[in-house]
Coordinates of C-alpha atoms and ligand atoms in Angstrom, one line a residue:
X20 CA 0.0 0.0 0.0
X21 CA 1.8 3.1 -1.2
X22 CA -0.8 5.4 0.2
X23 CA -0.1 4.7 3.8
X24 CA 2.2 7.0 5.8
X25 CA 5.6 5.3 6.5
X26 CA 6.1 4.0 10.0
X27 CA 8.5 6.0 12.1
X28 CA 12.0 4.6 12.5
X29 CA 12.6 2.1 15.3
X30 CA 14.7 3.3 18.2
X31 CA 18.3 2.1 17.9
X32 CA 20.7 0.9 20.6
X33 CA 22.5 3.6 22.5
X34 CA 26.2 2.6 22.1
X35 CA 28.9 3.8 24.5
X36 CA 32.6 2.9 25.0
X37 CA 31.7 -0.1 27.1
X38 CA 29.3 -1.7 24.6
X39 CA 31.1 -0.6 21.4
X40 CA 33.0 -3.9 21.0
X41 CA 29.7 -5.9 21.2
X42 CA 28.2 -3.8 18.4
X43 CA 31.4 -3.8 16.3
X44 CA 31.4 -7.6 16.4
X45 CA 27.6 -7.8 15.6
X46 CA 28.2 -5.6 12.5
X47 CA 30.7 -8.3 11.4
X48 CA 28.2 -11.1 12.0
X49 CA 29.9 -12.2 15.3
X50 CA 28.3 -12.6 18.7
X51 CA 30.7 -11.8 21.6
X52 CA 30.5 -11.7 25.3
X53 CA 32.7 -10.1 27.9
X54 CA 35.1 -12.4 29.6
X55 CA 36.9 -11.6 32.9
X56 CA 40.6 -12.0 32.6
X57 CA 40.8 -12.7 36.4
X58 CA 38.2 -15.3 37.0
X59 CA 37.0 -16.3 33.6
X60 CA 33.4 -15.2 34.2
X61 CA 31.5 -14.4 31.0
X62 CA 28.8 -11.8 31.0
X63 CA 26.3 -9.7 29.2
X64 CA 25.3 -6.9 29.2
X65 CA 28.8 -5.3 29.1
X66 CA 29.9 -3.6 32.3
X67 CA 33.1 -1.9 33.6
X68 CA 33.6 -4.6 36.2
X69 CA 33.1 -8.4 36.4
X70 CA 29.8 -9.3 38.1
X71 CA 31.5 -12.3 39.7
X72 CA 34.8 -11.0 41.1
X73 CA 34.6 -7.2 40.6
X74 CA 37.7 -7.3 38.5
X75 CA 38.2 -4.6 35.9
X76 CA 40.3 -6.6 33.3
X77 CA 37.6 -7.5 30.9
X78 CA 38.1 -8.7 27.3
X79 CA 35.7 -10.1 24.7
X80 CA 35.4 -13.6 23.3
X81 CA 33.4 -15.0 20.4
X82 CA 30.5 -17.4 21.4
X83 CA 28.7 -20.0 19.3
X84 CA 25.5 -18.0 18.8
X85 CA 23.5 -21.0 20.1
X86 CA 21.3 -21.0 23.1
X87 CA 17.8 -21.6 24.5
X88 CA 14.8 -19.4 25.2
X89 CA 15.2 -18.7 28.9
X90 CA 11.9 -16.7 29.1
X91 CA 9.8 -14.5 26.8
X92 CA 6.8 -12.3 26.6
X93 CA 4.5 -11.7 23.6
X94 CA 3.5 -8.2 22.8
X95 CA 0.1 -7.7 21.2
X96 CA 0.1 -3.8 21.4
X97 CA 2.6 -1.5 19.8
X98 CA 4.2 0.4 22.6
X99 CA 6.2 2.2 19.9
X100 CA 4.4 2.9 16.6
X101 CA 7.4 1.6 14.6
X102 CA 6.6 -1.9 15.7
X103 CA 2.9 -1.9 14.7
X104 CA 3.5 -4.0 11.6
X105 CA 5.2 -6.8 13.6
X106 CA 2.4 -7.5 16.1
X107 CA 2.3 -9.9 17.8
X108 CA 6.0 -10.2 18.4
X109 CA 8.1 -11.6 21.3
X110 CA 10.8 -10.1 23.5
X111 CA 12.9 -13.0 24.6
X112 CA 15.8 -13.6 27.0
X113 CA 18.1 -16.1 25.3
X114 CA 20.4 -18.1 27.6
X115 CA 23.5 -18.6 25.5
X116 CA 25.3 -22.0 25.6
X117 CA 28.2 -20.2 27.2
X118 CA 26.0 -18.9 30.0
X119 CA 25.3 -15.2 29.6
X120 CA 21.7 -14.0 29.0
X121 CA 20.8 -11.8 26.0
X122 CA 17.6 -9.8 25.5
X123 CA 16.5 -10.2 21.9
X124 CA 13.6 -11.5 19.7
X125 CA 13.0 -14.9 18.3
X126 CA 11.7 -14.8 14.7
X127 CA 10.3 -17.5 12.5
X128 CA 8.1 -19.0 15.2
X129 CA 4.3 -18.6 14.8
X130 CA 2.6 -16.6 17.5
X131 CA 1.7 -19.0 20.4
X132 CA 4.3 -21.6 19.5
X133 CA 7.4 -20.1 21.2
X134 CA 8.4 -22.2 24.2
X135 CA 10.9 -21.8 27.0
X136 CA 13.8 -24.2 26.4
X137 CA 13.5 -23.9 22.6
X138 CA 16.8 -24.2 20.9
X139 CA 17.7 -21.1 18.9
X140 CA 20.6 -19.7 16.9
X141 CA 21.7 -16.1 16.3
X142 CA 21.5 -14.2 13.1
X143 CA 22.2 -10.6 12.5
X144 CA 19.7 -8.1 11.1
X145 CA 21.3 -5.0 9.6
X146 CA 19.3 -1.9 10.7
X147 CA 21.5 1.0 10.0
X148 CA 24.9 1.9 8.6
X149 CA 27.4 -0.3 10.5
X150 CA 24.7 -1.5 12.9
X151 CA 23.3 -5.0 13.1
X152 CA 21.0 -6.4 15.8
X153 CA 21.5 -10.0 17.0
X154 CA 18.2 -11.9 16.7
X155 CA 17.4 -15.5 17.0
X156 CA 15.6 -18.2 15.0
X157 CA 14.8 -21.8 15.8
X158 CA 18.1 -23.8 15.6
X159 CA 16.5 -26.6 13.6
X160 CA 15.1 -24.3 11.0
X161 CA 18.2 -22.3 10.3
X162 CA 19.8 -22.6 6.9
X163 CA 23.5 -23.4 6.8
X164 CA 24.4 -19.9 5.5
Ligands
ZN11 ZN1 35.9 -12.0 37.3

């Protein structure tokens, strides 16, 4: 329908010095998590200190991009008008195989069929110049791209 007004742009992540490496990797199609160089703890979201030991020596490591749905909610109202065309959609917390939790969306699952514990795999959705969002799809339905 070309007569409809275009939807407003979706809000984009606010990127700062602490989270920049995460988004740089995502733009390259890599999922990374922070890794403490003192105790080995892996964490998301990025922080200036390790949530386990308080250490400040934090690096980044690539992870598999695989995990399970830890929990989710399904939105049936557009709390931001830019998402109106996607209703209903889920906001999910993915528990990565390596441990950290990541807030995202699972796509490719019919409304009402998403389940806690479902195996998912990351893919990256380009949304702006140099910016891609990590999203997830059912692991068994992913193509081998
Ligand atoms: Zn630590």
